[in-house]
Structures are given as C-alpha cells and as structure tokens.
PDB file of C-alpha atoms in Angstrom:
ATOM      1  CA  UNK A   1     -44.076   9.136  36.614  1.00 83.00           C
ATOM      2  CA  UNK A   2     -45.105   6.024  34.698  1.00 88.00           C
ATOM      3  CA  UNK A   3     -45.942   8.125  31.623  1.00 89.00           C
ATOM      4  CA  UNK A   4     -42.621   9.975  31.892  1.00 92.00           C
ATOM      5  CA  UNK A   5     -40.661   6.715  31.988  1.00 93.00           C
ATOM      6  CA  UNK A   6     -42.638   5.199  29.113  1.00 93.00           C
ATOM      7  CA  UNK A   7     -42.159   8.279  26.943  1.00 92.00           C
ATOM      8  CA  UNK A   8     -38.487   8.429  27.898  1.00 93.00           C
ATOM      9  CA  UNK A   9     -37.900   4.868  26.740  1.00 94.00           C
ATOM     10  CA  UNK A  10     -39.828   5.416  23.497  1.00 94.00           C
ATOM     11  CA  UNK A  11     -37.919   8.663  22.832  1.00 94.00           C
ATOM     12  CA  UNK A  12     -34.538   7.084  23.504  1.00 95.00           C
ATOM     13  CA  UNK A  13     -35.293   4.169  21.197  1.00 95.00           C
ATOM     14  CA  UNK A  14     -36.627   6.489  18.487  1.00 93.00           C
ATOM     15  CA  UNK A  15     -33.535   8.722  18.752  1.00 94.00           C
ATOM     16  CA  UNK A  16     -31.285   5.670  18.484  1.00 94.00           C
ATOM     17  CA  UNK A  17     -33.242   4.471  15.438  1.00 94.00           C
ATOM     18  CA  UNK A  18     -32.817   7.868  13.749  1.00 94.00           C
ATOM     19  CA  UNK A  19     -29.080   7.810  14.533  1.00 92.00           C
ATOM     20  CA  UNK A  20     -28.684   4.361  12.993  1.00 92.00           C
ATOM     21  CA  UNK A  21     -30.723   5.292   9.932  1.00 93.00           C
ATOM     22  CA  UNK A  22     -28.738   8.522   9.428  1.00 90.00           C
ATOM     23  CA  UNK A  23     -25.457   6.610   9.722  1.00 89.00           C
ATOM     24  CA  UNK A  24     -26.642   3.960   7.285  1.00 89.00           C
ATOM     25  CA  UNK A  25     -27.734   6.663   4.843  1.00 90.00           C
ATOM     26  CA  UNK A  26     -24.320   8.332   5.152  1.00 86.00           C
ATOM     27  CA  UNK A  27     -22.527   5.059   4.425  1.00 87.00           C
ATOM     28  CA  UNK A  28     -24.860   3.898   1.664  1.00 86.00           C
ATOM     29  CA  UNK A  29     -25.631   7.159  -0.160  1.00 90.00           C
ATOM     30  CA  UNK A  30     -22.648   9.273   0.885  1.00 83.00           C
ATOM     31  CA  UNK A  31     -20.008   6.752  -0.024  1.00 79.00           C
ATOM     32  CA  UNK A  32     -18.321   6.961   3.365  1.00 78.00           C
ATOM     33  CA  UNK A  33     -16.392   3.738   3.885  1.00 79.00           C
ATOM     34  CA  UNK A  34     -14.784   4.754   7.169  1.00 82.00           C
ATOM     35  CA  UNK A  35     -16.542   6.601   9.967  1.00 81.00           C
ATOM     36  CA  UNK A  36     -14.919   8.718  12.665  1.00 84.00           C
ATOM     37  CA  UNK A  37     -15.747   6.961  15.938  1.00 85.00           C
ATOM     38  CA  UNK A  38     -15.795  10.102  18.086  1.00 88.00           C
ATOM     39  CA  UNK A  39     -18.000  11.945  15.603  1.00 88.00           C
ATOM     40  CA  UNK A  40     -20.351   8.967  15.364  1.00 89.00           C
ATOM     41  CA  UNK A  41     -20.612   8.740  19.152  1.00 91.00           C
ATOM     42  CA  UNK A  42     -21.233  12.471  19.530  1.00 93.00           C
ATOM     43  CA  UNK A  43     -23.928  12.546  16.830  1.00 92.00           C
ATOM     44  CA  UNK A  44     -25.663   9.357  17.917  1.00 93.00           C
ATOM     45  CA  UNK A  45     -25.805  10.463  21.561  1.00 94.00           C
ATOM     46  CA  UNK A  46     -27.164  13.796  20.339  1.00 94.00           C
ATOM     47  CA  UNK A  47     -29.904  12.010  18.376  1.00 94.00           C
ATOM     48  CA  UNK A  48     -30.767   9.844  21.365  1.00 95.00           C
ATOM     49  CA  UNK A  49     -30.979  12.874  23.643  1.00 95.00           C
ATOM     50  CA  UNK A  50     -33.139  14.716  21.085  1.00 94.00           C
ATOM     51  CA  UNK A  51     -35.470  11.727  20.870  1.00 94.00           C
ATOM     52  CA  UNK A  52     -35.828  11.789  24.644  1.00 95.00           C
ATOM     53  CA  UNK A  53     -36.274  15.580  24.746  1.00 95.00           C
ATOM     54  CA  UNK A  54     -38.958  15.689  22.078  1.00 93.00           C
ATOM     55  CA  UNK A  55     -40.872  12.795  23.598  1.00 94.00           C
ATOM     56  CA  UNK A  56     -41.032  14.038  27.208  1.00 95.00           C
ATOM     57  CA  UNK A  57     -41.529  17.787  26.746  1.00 93.00           C
ATOM     58  CA  UNK A  58     -45.118  17.401  25.470  1.00 91.00           C
ATOM     59  CA  UNK A  59     -45.938  16.385  29.054  1.00 92.00           C
ATOM     60  CA  UNK A  60     -46.260  20.133  29.706  1.00 93.00           C
ATOM     61  CA  UNK A  61     -49.555  19.938  27.842  1.00 89.00           C
ATOM     62  CA  UNK A  62     -50.878  17.391  30.332  1.00 90.00           C
ATOM     63  CA  UNK A  63     -50.452  19.673  33.354  1.00 91.00           C
ATOM     64  CA  UNK A  64     -54.050  20.766  33.893  1.00 92.00           C
ATOM     65  CA  UNK A  65     -53.169  23.527  36.373  1.00 95.00           C
ATOM     66  CA  UNK A  66     -51.496  25.494  33.563  1.00 93.00           C
ATOM     67  CA  UNK A  67     -53.407  27.334  30.869  1.00 93.00           C
ATOM     68  CA  UNK A  68     -52.638  26.622  27.201  1.00 88.00           C
ATOM     69  CA  UNK A  69     -50.501  29.767  26.686  1.00 90.00           C
ATOM     70  CA  UNK A  70     -48.408  28.847  29.740  1.00 94.00           C
ATOM     71  CA  UNK A  71     -48.015  25.254  28.560  1.00 93.00           C
ATOM     72  CA  UNK A  72     -47.025  26.448  25.096  1.00 91.00           C
ATOM     73  CA  UNK A  73     -44.513  28.990  26.400  1.00 93.00           C
ATOM     74  CA  UNK A  74     -42.877  26.473  28.742  1.00 94.00           C
ATOM     75  CA  UNK A  75     -42.685  23.860  26.003  1.00 94.00           C
ATOM     76  CA  UNK A  76     -41.341  26.301  23.419  1.00 93.00           C
ATOM     77  CA  UNK A  77     -38.688  27.722  25.744  1.00 93.00           C
ATOM     78  CA  UNK A  78     -37.576  24.322  27.033  1.00 94.00           C
ATOM     79  CA  UNK A  79     -37.338  22.711  23.612  1.00 93.00           C
ATOM     80  CA  UNK A  80     -35.584  25.605  21.926  1.00 92.00           C
ATOM     81  CA  UNK A  81     -33.057  26.360  24.666  1.00 93.00           C
ATOM     82  CA  UNK A  82     -32.082  22.744  25.306  1.00 95.00           C
ATOM     83  CA  UNK A  83     -32.007  21.826  21.610  1.00 93.00           C
ATOM     84  CA  UNK A  84     -30.005  24.949  20.739  1.00 93.00           C
ATOM     85  CA  UNK A  85     -27.373  24.219  23.392  1.00 93.00           C
ATOM     86  CA  UNK A  86     -27.118  20.590  22.273  1.00 94.00           C
ATOM     87  CA  UNK A  87     -27.021  21.366  18.558  1.00 93.00           C
ATOM     88  CA  UNK A  88     -24.495  24.171  19.013  1.00 93.00           C
ATOM     89  CA  UNK A  89     -22.167  22.051  21.166  1.00 92.00           C
ATOM     90  CA  UNK A  90     -22.334  19.075  18.787  1.00 92.00           C
ATOM     91  CA  UNK A  91     -21.808  21.253  15.719  1.00 91.00           C
ATOM     92  CA  UNK A  92     -25.205  20.890  14.078  1.00 91.00           C
ATOM     93  CA  UNK A  93     -25.490  24.698  14.195  1.00 91.00           C
ATOM     94  CA  UNK A  94     -22.332  26.443  12.981  1.00 91.00           C
ATOM     95  CA  UNK A  95     -20.893  29.280  15.039  1.00 89.00           C
ATOM     96  CA  UNK A  96     -21.882  32.813  14.108  1.00 90.00           C
ATOM     97  CA  UNK A  97     -24.603  35.322  14.794  1.00 92.00           C
ATOM     98  CA  UNK A  98     -26.272  34.855  11.408  1.00 94.00           C
ATOM     99  CA  UNK A  99     -26.498  31.087  11.902  1.00 92.00           C
ATOM    100  CA  UNK A 100     -28.025  31.536  15.356  1.00 91.00           C
ATOM    101  CA  UNK A 101     -30.603  33.993  13.988  1.00 94.00           C
ATOM    102  CA  UNK A 102     -31.419  31.613  11.134  1.00 94.00           C
ATOM    103  CA  UNK A 103     -31.876  28.790  13.670  1.00 92.00           C
ATOM    104  CA  UNK A 104     -34.214  30.944  15.770  1.00 92.00           C
ATOM    105  CA  UNK A 105     -36.275  31.976  12.736  1.00 95.00           C
ATOM    106  CA  UNK A 106     -36.587  28.435  11.401  1.00 94.00           C
ATOM    107  CA  UNK A 107     -37.445  26.986  14.810  1.00 93.00           C
ATOM    108  CA  UNK A 108     -40.106  29.652  15.381  1.00 94.00           C
ATOM    109  CA  UNK A 109     -41.740  29.004  11.998  1.00 96.00           C
ATOM    110  CA  UNK A 110     -41.656  25.212  12.432  1.00 94.00           C
ATOM    111  CA  UNK A 111     -42.943  25.392  16.011  1.00 92.00           C
ATOM    112  CA  UNK A 112     -45.769  27.765  15.075  1.00 94.00           C
ATOM    113  CA  UNK A 113     -46.767  25.578  12.115  1.00 96.00           C
ATOM    114  CA  UNK A 114     -46.906  22.402  14.192  1.00 92.00           C
ATOM    115  CA  UNK A 115     -48.681  24.143  17.081  1.00 89.00           C
ATOM    116  CA  UNK A 116     -51.377  25.588  14.809  1.00 94.00           C
ATOM    117  CA  UNK A 117     -51.893  22.221  13.077  1.00 96.00           C
ATOM    118  CA  UNK A 118     -52.267  20.369  16.389  1.00 91.00           C
ATOM    119  CA  UNK A 119     -54.537  23.094  17.768  1.00 91.00           C
ATOM    120  CA  UNK A 120     -56.859  22.949  14.760  1.00 96.00           C
ATOM    121  CA  UNK A 121     -56.875  19.146  14.804  1.00 96.00           C
ATOM    122  CA  UNK A 122     -57.849  18.907  18.465  1.00 93.00           C
ATOM    123  CA  UNK A 123     -60.380  21.736  18.112  1.00 94.00           C
ATOM    124  CA  UNK A 124     -62.017  19.793  15.274  1.00 96.00           C
ATOM    125  CA  UNK A 125     -62.005  16.584  17.356  1.00 95.00           C
ATOM    126  CA  UNK A 126     -63.664  18.419  20.261  1.00 94.00           C
ATOM    127  CA  UNK A 127     -66.299  19.781  17.890  1.00 94.00           C
ATOM    128  CA  UNK A 128     -67.056  16.255  16.621  1.00 94.00           C
ATOM    129  CA  UNK A 129     -67.320  14.912  20.171  1.00 94.00           C
ATOM    130  CA  UNK A 130     -69.676  17.728  21.172  1.00 94.00           C
ATOM    131  CA  UNK A 131     -71.858  17.029  18.157  1.00 92.00           C
ATOM    132  CA  UNK A 132     -71.999  13.343  19.071  1.00 89.00           C
ATOM    133  CA  UNK A 133     -72.976  14.259  22.651  1.00 90.00           C
ATOM    134  CA  UNK A 134     -75.851  16.404  21.385  1.00 89.00           C
ATOM    135  CA  UNK A 135     -77.306  13.383  19.602  1.00 85.00           C
ATOM    136  CA  UNK A 136     -77.412  11.246  22.722  1.00 81.00           C
TER     137      UNK A 136
END
C-alpha cells in the first residue's frame, strides 16, 4: 500500500508537470494568448490521471503469484482500455473506426517495443548478476 501511494503521488505530480509544460508550449510556441478554461481543465485533469495510471499499473509486475505473461496481459489490457476511454472522452482520439484502429495499432507497437526493451535490459542485468555470483 505504501508503494501504491508513493507511486500515485509521483504519477500525479508528473502528470501535472506535463500538463503545465504542454500549456506553456502552446502559449509560447503556438501563439495562443487566450486559453479556454474548460478545455484547459479537461486536458490537465486528463494528463494528471494519465500520470497516475502509468505510474501505478507497473505494480502488476511486482505480483509474484502471477507469471510474466499474466502480468503483461493484465498491464496491457488495463492501460489500453483505461487510456482509450479517457483519451476518447477528452477528445485526444477523434471519433471514427479508422482512428480507433490506428490508436490500437500504434499502442500495440509502442507497448511491444517498450516491453521488449525492458525485458532485454532486465535479462542482461540478471546475466551480469549471475556472472558476479559465480566469481564469489
């Protein structure tokens, strides 16, 4: 529970930071002098919720009673369903079947890329640790 709360706070703060940076970039680089308050609130709350979501869902990988394929499936399903609903409701994903299919394809490619990179990294770290243990 302590880890969940810590990650929640970090995720919320990171999401808020991203929202502020995106708004500043819109004002500075986009030339927007006036912002729509409702749109700002909707987008910033969406960023904060995404920060929380993406910081707490990796806790699936710390449940030792689940095997790696189960952890991965639960994480993938949770992240994609919740993010899709949020992004669709906020307007980050436009309505339409093609847009939904594009979202699914992009999210699958990005998820697979990150998962493979993390898997190879931790496999390499385990190999190094095992080599160090052999020398003891």
